[in-house]
Structures are given as C-alpha cells and as structure tokens.
mmCIF file of C-alpha atoms in Angstrom:
data_model
loop_
_atom_site.group_PDB
_atom_site.id
_atom_site.type_symbol
_atom_site.label_atom_id
_atom_site.label_comp_id
_atom_site.label_asym_id
_atom_site.label_seq_id
_atom_site.Cartn_x
_atom_site.Cartn_y
_atom_site.Cartn_z
ATOM 1 C CA MET A 1 89.755 116.074 91.712
ATOM 2 C CA LEU A 2 91.926 113.955 93.953
ATOM 3 C CA HIS A 3 92.850 115.271 97.269
ATOM 4 C CA PRO A 4 96.450 115.186 98.595
ATOM 5 C CA PHE A 5 95.657 112.422 101.147
ATOM 6 C CA ILE A 6 94.531 110.252 98.291
ATOM 7 C CA ILE A 7 97.476 111.003 95.942
ATOM 8 C CA LEU A 8 100.216 110.311 98.468
ATOM 9 C CA PRO A 9 99.376 106.634 98.979
ATOM 10 C CA LEU A 10 99.223 106.262 95.152
ATOM 11 C CA ILE A 11 102.723 107.771 94.859
ATOM 12 C CA VAL A 12 104.031 105.309 97.520
ATOM 13 C CA LEU A 13 102.519 102.341 95.692
ATOM 14 C CA PHE A 14 104.049 103.516 92.410
ATOM 15 C CA ILE A 15 107.575 103.795 93.600
ATOM 16 C CA CYS A 16 107.562 100.486 95.423
ATOM 17 C CA GLN A 17 109.165 97.766 93.347
ATOM 18 C CA GLU A 18 108.521 94.116 93.514
ATOM 19 C CA VAL A 19 111.390 92.183 95.034
ATOM 20 C CA ILE A 20 111.791 88.463 94.413
ATOM 21 C CA ALA A 21 115.084 87.516 96.142
ATOM 22 C CA ASN A 22 116.570 86.013 99.232
ATOM 23 C CA THR A 23 119.025 87.918 101.292
ATOM 24 C CA GLU A 24 121.870 87.077 103.775
ATOM 25 C CA ILE A 25 123.521 89.878 105.805
ATOM 26 C CA ILE A 26 126.436 90.171 108.050
ATOM 27 C CA ASN A 27 127.573 93.190 110.042
ATOM 28 C CA PHE A 28 131.008 93.565 111.313
ATOM 29 C CA LEU A 29 133.492 95.946 113.016
ATOM 30 C CA ALA A 30 136.181 97.632 110.909
ATOM 31 C CA ALA A 31 138.924 97.657 113.556
ATOM 32 C CA GLU A 32 142.624 98.216 112.662
ATOM 33 C CA GLU A 33 144.654 94.937 112.817
ATOM 34 C CA ARG A 34 148.123 93.648 111.984
ATOM 35 C CA ASN A 35 148.732 93.742 108.247
ATOM 36 C CA VAL A 36 149.893 90.727 106.257
ATOM 37 C CA ASP A 37 151.707 90.831 102.839
ATOM 38 C CA PHE A 38 149.951 88.390 100.547
ATOM 39 C CA SER A 39 151.413 89.851 97.343
ATOM 40 C CA SER A 40 152.968 86.523 96.294
ATOM 41 C CA THR A 41 149.975 84.306 97.068
ATOM 42 C CA THR A 42 146.634 83.621 95.468
ATOM 43 C CA VAL A 43 144.983 85.830 98.164
ATOM 44 C CA ASP A 44 146.261 88.846 96.310
ATOM 45 C CA SER A 45 144.245 87.888 93.182
ATOM 46 C CA TRP A 46 140.827 87.793 95.009
ATOM 47 C CA PRO A 47 138.117 90.158 93.836
ATOM 48 C CA ILE A 48 138.024 93.404 95.697
ATOM 49 C CA LEU A 49 135.084 95.494 97.002
ATOM 50 C CA ASN A 50 135.834 99.057 98.089
ATOM 51 C CA TYR A 51 134.403 102.533 98.321
ATOM 52 C CA LYS A 52 134.535 103.129 94.544
ATOM 53 C CA ASN A 53 133.379 99.620 93.638
ATOM 54 C CA ASN A 54 131.216 98.351 96.568
ATOM 55 C CA GLN A 55 129.175 95.755 94.717
ATOM 56 C CA GLY A 56 129.726 92.848 92.399
ATOM 57 C CA HIS A 57 127.926 89.947 90.701
ATOM 58 C CA TRP A 58 129.256 86.353 90.807
ATOM 59 C CA ASN A 59 128.172 82.796 90.174
ATOM 60 C CA VAL A 60 129.216 79.818 92.412
ATOM 61 C CA ASP A 61 128.459 76.124 92.123
ATOM 62 C CA PRO A 62 126.521 74.905 95.239
ATOM 63 C CA ALA A 63 127.683 71.986 97.216
ATOM 64 C CA LEU A 64 125.545 68.788 97.117
ATOM 65 C CA LEU A 65 122.093 68.773 98.771
ATOM 66 C CA ASP A 66 122.072 68.105 102.486
ATOM 67 C CA THR A 67 125.656 69.048 102.913
ATOM 68 C CA PRO A 68 126.092 70.965 106.165
ATOM 69 C CA LEU A 69 127.104 74.603 105.402
ATOM 70 C CA GLN A 70 129.852 74.532 107.978
ATOM 71 C CA GLN A 71 131.463 71.584 106.360
ATOM 72 C CA VAL A 72 131.360 72.962 102.806
ATOM 73 C CA CYS A 73 134.970 73.221 101.359
ATOM 74 C CA GLU A 74 136.503 72.117 104.728
ATOM 75 C CA SER A 75 138.021 69.032 103.203
ATOM 76 C CA GLU A 76 140.315 68.419 100.300
ATOM 77 C CA THR A 77 137.457 67.389 98.109
ATOM 78 C CA GLY A 78 137.006 69.764 95.239
ATOM 79 C CA THR A 79 140.179 71.749 96.046
ATOM 80 C CA ASP A 80 143.424 72.059 94.268
ATOM 81 C CA SER A 81 146.601 71.210 96.280
ATOM 82 C CA GLU A 82 148.395 73.998 94.459
ATOM 83 C CA ASN A 83 145.704 76.497 95.400
ATOM 84 C CA PRO A 84 143.936 75.694 98.719
ATOM 85 C CA PHE A 85 141.364 78.432 98.074
ATOM 86 C CA SER A 86 140.069 76.942 94.799
ATOM 87 C CA CYS A 87 137.065 75.118 96.110
ATOM 88 C CA LEU A 88 134.172 75.311 93.658
ATOM 89 C CA HIS A 89 131.564 75.863 96.261
ATOM 90 C CA GLU A 90 132.973 79.015 97.866
ATOM 91 C CA LEU A 91 134.186 82.497 96.990
ATOM 92 C CA TRP A 92 136.621 84.698 98.757
ATOM 93 C CA ILE A 93 136.422 88.492 98.501
ATOM 94 C CA THR A 94 138.761 91.189 99.749
ATOM 95 C CA LEU A 95 137.039 94.006 101.620
ATOM 96 C CA ASP A 96 139.092 97.179 101.362
ATOM 97 C CA LEU A 97 137.934 99.485 104.162
ATOM 98 C CA ASP A 98 141.126 101.702 104.188
ATOM 99 C CA ASP A 99 139.662 104.392 101.760
ATOM 100 C CA GLU A 100 139.684 107.841 103.403
ATOM 101 C CA ASN A 101 135.977 108.240 102.562
ATOM 102 C CA TRP A 102 135.225 105.276 104.848
ATOM 103 C CA MET A 103 137.701 105.967 107.691
ATOM 104 C CA SER A 104 135.041 107.843 109.848
ATOM 105 C CA TYR A 105 132.908 104.659 109.866
ATOM 106 C CA SER A 106 133.590 101.800 112.274
ATOM 107 C CA LYS A 107 130.803 99.459 111.341
ATOM 108 C CA PHE A 108 129.968 97.942 107.969
ATOM 109 C CA THR A 109 127.533 95.469 106.502
ATOM 110 C CA LEU A 110 127.942 92.919 103.686
ATOM 111 C CA ARG A 111 124.655 92.024 101.995
ATOM 112 C CA LEU A 112 124.312 89.004 99.685
ATOM 113 C CA SER A 113 121.203 88.563 97.500
ATOM 114 C CA TRP A 114 120.258 85.763 95.181
ATOM 115 C CA PRO A 115 117.149 84.819 93.151
ATOM 116 C CA ALA A 116 114.337 83.123 95.137
ATOM 117 C CA SER A 117 114.044 80.736 92.093
ATOM 118 C CA SER A 118 117.561 79.467 92.862
ATOM 119 C CA PRO A 119 117.316 76.993 95.859
ATOM 120 C CA ALA A 120 120.375 77.547 97.938
ATOM 121 C CA ASP A 121 121.723 78.501 101.310
ATOM 122 C CA PHE A 122 124.634 80.868 101.848
ATOM 123 C CA LEU A 123 127.056 81.309 104.646
ATOM 124 C CA LEU A 124 128.909 84.553 105.095
ATOM 125 C CA GLU A 125 132.037 84.866 107.242
ATOM 126 C CA ILE A 126 134.493 87.783 107.885
ATOM 127 C CA HIS A 127 138.138 87.118 108.404
ATOM 128 C CA SER A 128 141.058 89.335 109.337
ATOM 129 C CA PRO A 129 144.436 89.160 107.370
ATOM 130 C CA GLU A 130 145.977 87.356 110.371
ATOM 131 C CA ALA A 131 143.188 84.793 110.333
ATOM 132 C CA ILE A 132 143.863 84.106 106.706
ATOM 133 C CA LEU A 133 147.595 83.550 107.420
ATOM 134 C CA THR A 134 146.656 81.264 110.246
ATOM 135 C CA ARG A 135 144.338 79.298 107.980
ATOM 136 C CA LEU A 136 147.175 78.990 105.422
ATOM 137 C CA SER A 137 149.597 77.800 108.030
ATOM 138 C CA ARG A 138 147.304 74.861 109.002
ATOM 139 C CA LEU A 139 147.263 73.520 105.450
ATOM 140 C CA PRO A 140 149.500 70.681 104.415
ATOM 141 C CA HIS A 141 150.740 72.597 101.420
ATOM 142 C CA GLN A 142 153.139 74.801 103.183
ATOM 143 C CA SER A 143 154.557 76.543 100.064
ATOM 144 C CA ALA A 144 151.296 78.591 99.902
ATOM 145 C CA ILE A 145 152.625 80.772 102.827
ATOM 146 C CA GLU A 146 156.270 80.886 101.987
ATOM 147 C CA ASP A 147 155.915 84.424 100.635
ATOM 148 C CA ALA A 148 153.358 85.649 103.223
ATOM 149 C CA SER A 149 154.908 87.682 105.982
ATOM 150 C CA ILE A 150 153.195 89.163 109.067
ATOM 151 C CA THR A 151 154.381 92.320 110.832
ATOM 152 C CA GLU A 152 153.780 94.038 113.995
ATOM 153 C CA PRO A 153 151.912 97.475 113.578
ATOM 154 C CA HIS A 154 154.761 99.429 115.146
ATOM 155 C CA LEU A 155 157.469 97.773 113.080
ATOM 156 C CA SER A 156 158.590 99.506 109.858
ATOM 157 C CA ARG A 157 161.064 97.008 108.434
ATOM 158 C CA THR A 158 158.513 95.697 105.951
ATOM 159 C CA GLY A 159 156.766 99.010 105.272
ATOM 160 C CA LEU A 160 153.395 97.567 106.389
ATOM 161 C CA SER A 161 151.067 99.709 108.522
ATOM 162 C CA PRO A 162 147.968 98.605 110.408
ATOM 163 C CA THR A 163 145.004 97.973 108.193
ATOM 164 C CA ARG A 164 141.259 97.608 108.324
ATOM 165 C CA LEU A 165 141.347 95.189 105.406
ATOM 166 C CA LYS A 166 138.984 92.185 105.770
ATOM 167 C CA TYR A 167 138.228 89.081 103.816
ATOM 168 C CA ALA A 168 134.856 87.606 103.172
ATOM 169 C CA ARG A 169 134.209 83.931 102.676
ATOM 170 C CA ILE A 170 131.010 82.956 100.940
ATOM 171 C CA ARG A 171 129.901 79.330 100.826
ATOM 172 C CA VAL A 172 126.822 77.887 99.156
ATOM 173 C CA VAL A 173 124.936 74.651 99.344
ATOM 174 C CA ASP A 174 122.105 73.357 97.153
ATOM 175 C CA THR A 175 118.648 73.117 98.902
ATOM 176 C CA GLY A 176 116.411 72.222 96.019
ATOM 177 C CA VAL A 177 114.742 68.955 94.946
ATOM 178 C CA ARG A 178 115.625 68.140 91.352
ATOM 179 C CA THR A 179 113.379 66.440 88.898
ATOM 180 C CA PRO A 180 114.926 63.303 87.172
ATOM 181 C CA THR A 181 115.672 63.784 83.523
ATOM 182 C CA PRO A 182 114.653 61.403 80.775
ATOM 183 C CA ASP A 183 118.025 59.516 81.135
ATOM 184 C CA PHE A 184 117.105 58.825 84.826
ATOM 185 C CA HIS A 185 119.871 60.929 86.180
ATOM 186 C CA ALA A 186 119.309 63.870 88.428
ATOM 187 C CA SER A 187 119.138 67.194 86.589
ATOM 188 C CA ALA A 188 122.225 69.345 86.638
ATOM 189 C CA VAL A 189 122.731 71.805 89.496
ATOM 190 C CA HIS A 190 123.460 75.099 87.992
ATOM 191 C CA ALA A 191 125.713 77.818 89.468
ATOM 192 C CA ILE A 192 123.794 80.230 91.808
ATOM 193 C CA PRO A 193 124.100 83.874 90.696
ATOM 194 C CA PHE A 194 124.328 86.429 93.572
ATOM 195 C CA ILE A 195 125.073 90.040 94.278
ATOM 196 C CA LEU A 196 127.353 91.242 96.986
ATOM 197 C CA ILE A 197 127.062 94.794 98.398
ATOM 198 C CA LEU A 198 129.521 96.351 100.846
ATOM 199 C CA GLU A 199 128.446 99.558 102.630
ATOM 200 C CA GLN A 200 128.967 101.534 105.727
ATOM 201 C CA LEU A 201 126.464 101.656 108.609
ATOM 202 C CA TYR A 202 125.236 105.103 109.692
ATOM 203 C CA PHE A 203 124.853 105.333 113.443
ATOM 204 C CA GLY A 204 126.171 101.817 113.468
ATOM 205 C CA VAL A 205 122.827 100.321 112.404
ATOM 206 C CA LEU A 206 121.560 101.975 109.185
ATOM 207 C CA PRO A 207 122.989 100.746 105.836
ATOM 208 C CA ALA A 208 123.985 103.627 103.450
ATOM 209 C CA SER A 209 121.582 102.384 100.716
ATOM 210 C CA LEU A 210 118.581 102.481 103.056
ATOM 211 C CA LEU A 211 119.243 106.214 104.009
ATOM 212 C CA PRO A 212 117.186 107.605 101.058
ATOM 213 C CA THR A 213 114.277 105.286 101.968
ATOM 214 C CA VAL A 214 114.406 106.186 105.616
ATOM 215 C CA CYS A 215 114.442 109.950 104.684
ATOM 216 C CA PHE A 216 111.519 109.405 102.361
ATOM 217 C CA LEU A 217 109.490 107.577 105.095
ATOM 218 C CA ILE A 218 110.311 110.381 107.591
ATOM 219 C CA THR A 219 109.087 112.949 105.076
ATOM 220 C CA VAL A 220 105.897 110.904 104.403
ATOM 221 C CA LEU A 221 105.145 110.446 108.056
ATOM 222 C CA THR A 222 105.790 114.179 108.742
ATOM 223 C CA CYS A 223 103.431 115.195 105.955
ATOM 224 C CA ALA A 224 100.851 112.744 107.267
ATOM 225 C CA ALA A 225 101.104 114.097 110.806
ATOM 226 C CA LEU A 226 100.751 117.628 109.503
ATOM 227 C CA ALA A 227 97.861 116.728 107.192
ATOM 228 C CA THR A 228 95.944 114.757 109.796
ATOM 229 C CA PRO A 229 94.174 117.714 111.450
ATOM 230 C CA TRP A 230 93.220 119.232 108.020
ATOM 231 C CA ILE A 231 91.808 115.754 106.933
ATOM 232 C CA LEU A 232 89.863 115.314 110.108
ATOM 233 C CA SER A 233 88.524 118.844 109.797
ATOM 234 C CA TYR A 234 87.533 118.167 106.117
ATOM 235 C CA LEU A 235 85.877 114.894 106.980
ATOM 236 C CA ASP A 236 84.024 116.372 110.090
ATOM 237 C CA HIS A 237 81.817 118.524 107.756
ATOM 238 C CA PHE A 238 80.576 115.421 105.958
ATOM 239 C CA ILE A 239 80.092 113.467 109.242
ATOM 240 C CA LYS A 240 78.044 116.268 110.704
ATOM 241 C CA GLN A 241 76.001 116.480 107.548
ATOM 242 C CA ALA A 242 75.336 112.715 107.549
ATOM 243 C CA ARG A 243 74.348 112.780 111.153
ATOM 244 C CA GLN A 244 71.890 115.653 110.433
ATOM 245 C CA GLU A 245 70.374 113.690 107.558
ATOM 246 C CA LEU A 246 69.886 110.606 109.839
ATOM 247 C CA ARG A 247 68.131 112.770 112.346
ATOM 248 C CA ASP A 248 65.847 114.322 109.756
ATOM 249 C CA PHE A 249 65.049 110.914 108.384
ATOM 250 C CA SER A 250 64.282 109.496 111.864
ATOM 251 C CA THR A 251 62.064 112.488 112.715
ATOM 252 C CA ALA A 252 60.189 112.124 109.426
ATOM 253 C CA GLN A 253 59.618 108.384 110.021
ATOM 254 C CA GLU A 254 58.249 109.072 113.564
ATOM 255 C CA LYS A 255 55.817 111.638 112.205
ATOM 256 C CA LYS A 256 54.493 109.124 109.673
ATOM 257 C CA GLU A 257 53.927 106.556 112.326
ATOM 258 C CA HIS A 258 51.842 109.091 114.404
#
C-alpha cells in the first residue's frame, strides 16, 4: 500500500503538462487617459480583447531574417497608403479595460505564446488612444485622421469620457535558418501562429490564470509541512531498527574473531 507522502508527488507529476512554447510578456498600468473617437478610422476595426473575451489566436507573417525588431513596419515598405496600419508583419489589438469587472484592478499583463518550432522573435508594445492619434498625425496620409477627434476628459461636447482603453502593437521577425528547396530558392517563410492572453494582475504581480496554480502549491506545501513530523516519526522507527541490526552484526563479528 502506498503511503500519502508517495502518492502526493505522483499526483503532482500527473497534473503537470508538457509545455513546448515560447512566451513574451508585457505588464502595464491601466490608468485613465483622454479618450479618442476612432469610429471612422481603421482603428475601430481592430480585434478586441476584453473581460469576456480575453484571449485570441492569430497568424502573422514575420519580417525577413536579421531585420531589427524596432525597425519592423516603420517604413512604407509592406504598407498600404490608404491604410497605414496594414503592415503584414504586425498586428494591432484593442485592449478594452473599461469593463466593471476589471475596474478594481490597476495593473494588467498581456502574454503572447507561440510554438517553439516556429523560429521568430516578437515585440510587444502598449499604446494609449492619444499615442495612436499622435502616430496617425505623423503619417503623410493625413486623411486617416480627418475623422478622429480628441477631447479633454472634462469636456462633454463630444460625449466622450476618460477611458482605460489601450492598444497593443505586436511585431514579429523571422529568426530561423531555412533549407534551400530543389529549385535553389529559400524555402517559404510561413505565418507564425500565436496566442494572446489579457488578464488582470492580483496584488499587482500575480496573473489571474496563475492563481489556481499558486493556491495548489500553497496547499501542497502546507500539507507537506504538516506531514513532515509524521513522516520523520514513521522513518525513525526503521532507522532505529537498522542501527540496532548493525550493532548486533558488529557484536557477532567481534565474538567470532575472539
């Protein structure tokens, strides 16, 4: 019959799952800022992560090998003049933090995971609505911001109130060495699949998804601490018995020698 102190490690090993993935994480503060109306721009069509839908799966084509991450999608290459946010090597996501279920949390984390079998590097950045407007205003294509209006938090003429809305920019670059194909051209670089998860931070440091794991570990450690005296007491009996047998054996050997 297996004893509890043997069963417990087996349970831990059973529930542990193999993880084969890379992860990039960015923590940020959800402070209220001036709101911007992007309803008539492409910004309004970006995917949204919120309290009810806090994760999503996407695929993005990586920039060419050896491209510095900070320079990805910073030029007109690969972009559409009619849509300055259409670069193939980046993805923009709206982070809606205004849900009442999240209002009591001031810190959040955005976690990006992609297969280890996909050679790539990711860069995560968090932008405020005003930062997006500033970025739009610097572009040559000025019509992109004709319908975007910014309002002071205390003004009511546009009906916009302060918001905790944020925008995430995800850029990706290829880091793999490709094997030449039979036609002597480099093999195709496939889109990199990845998962984004947005969640609140408990106590400012603990992601919500890790709370069950932490609670489990606390329970395991508590049980281990409580069981340690019983385990030591149980083993002490066998230790004393082994010592006594060694003494008896040693005494018997001495008698034979004499």
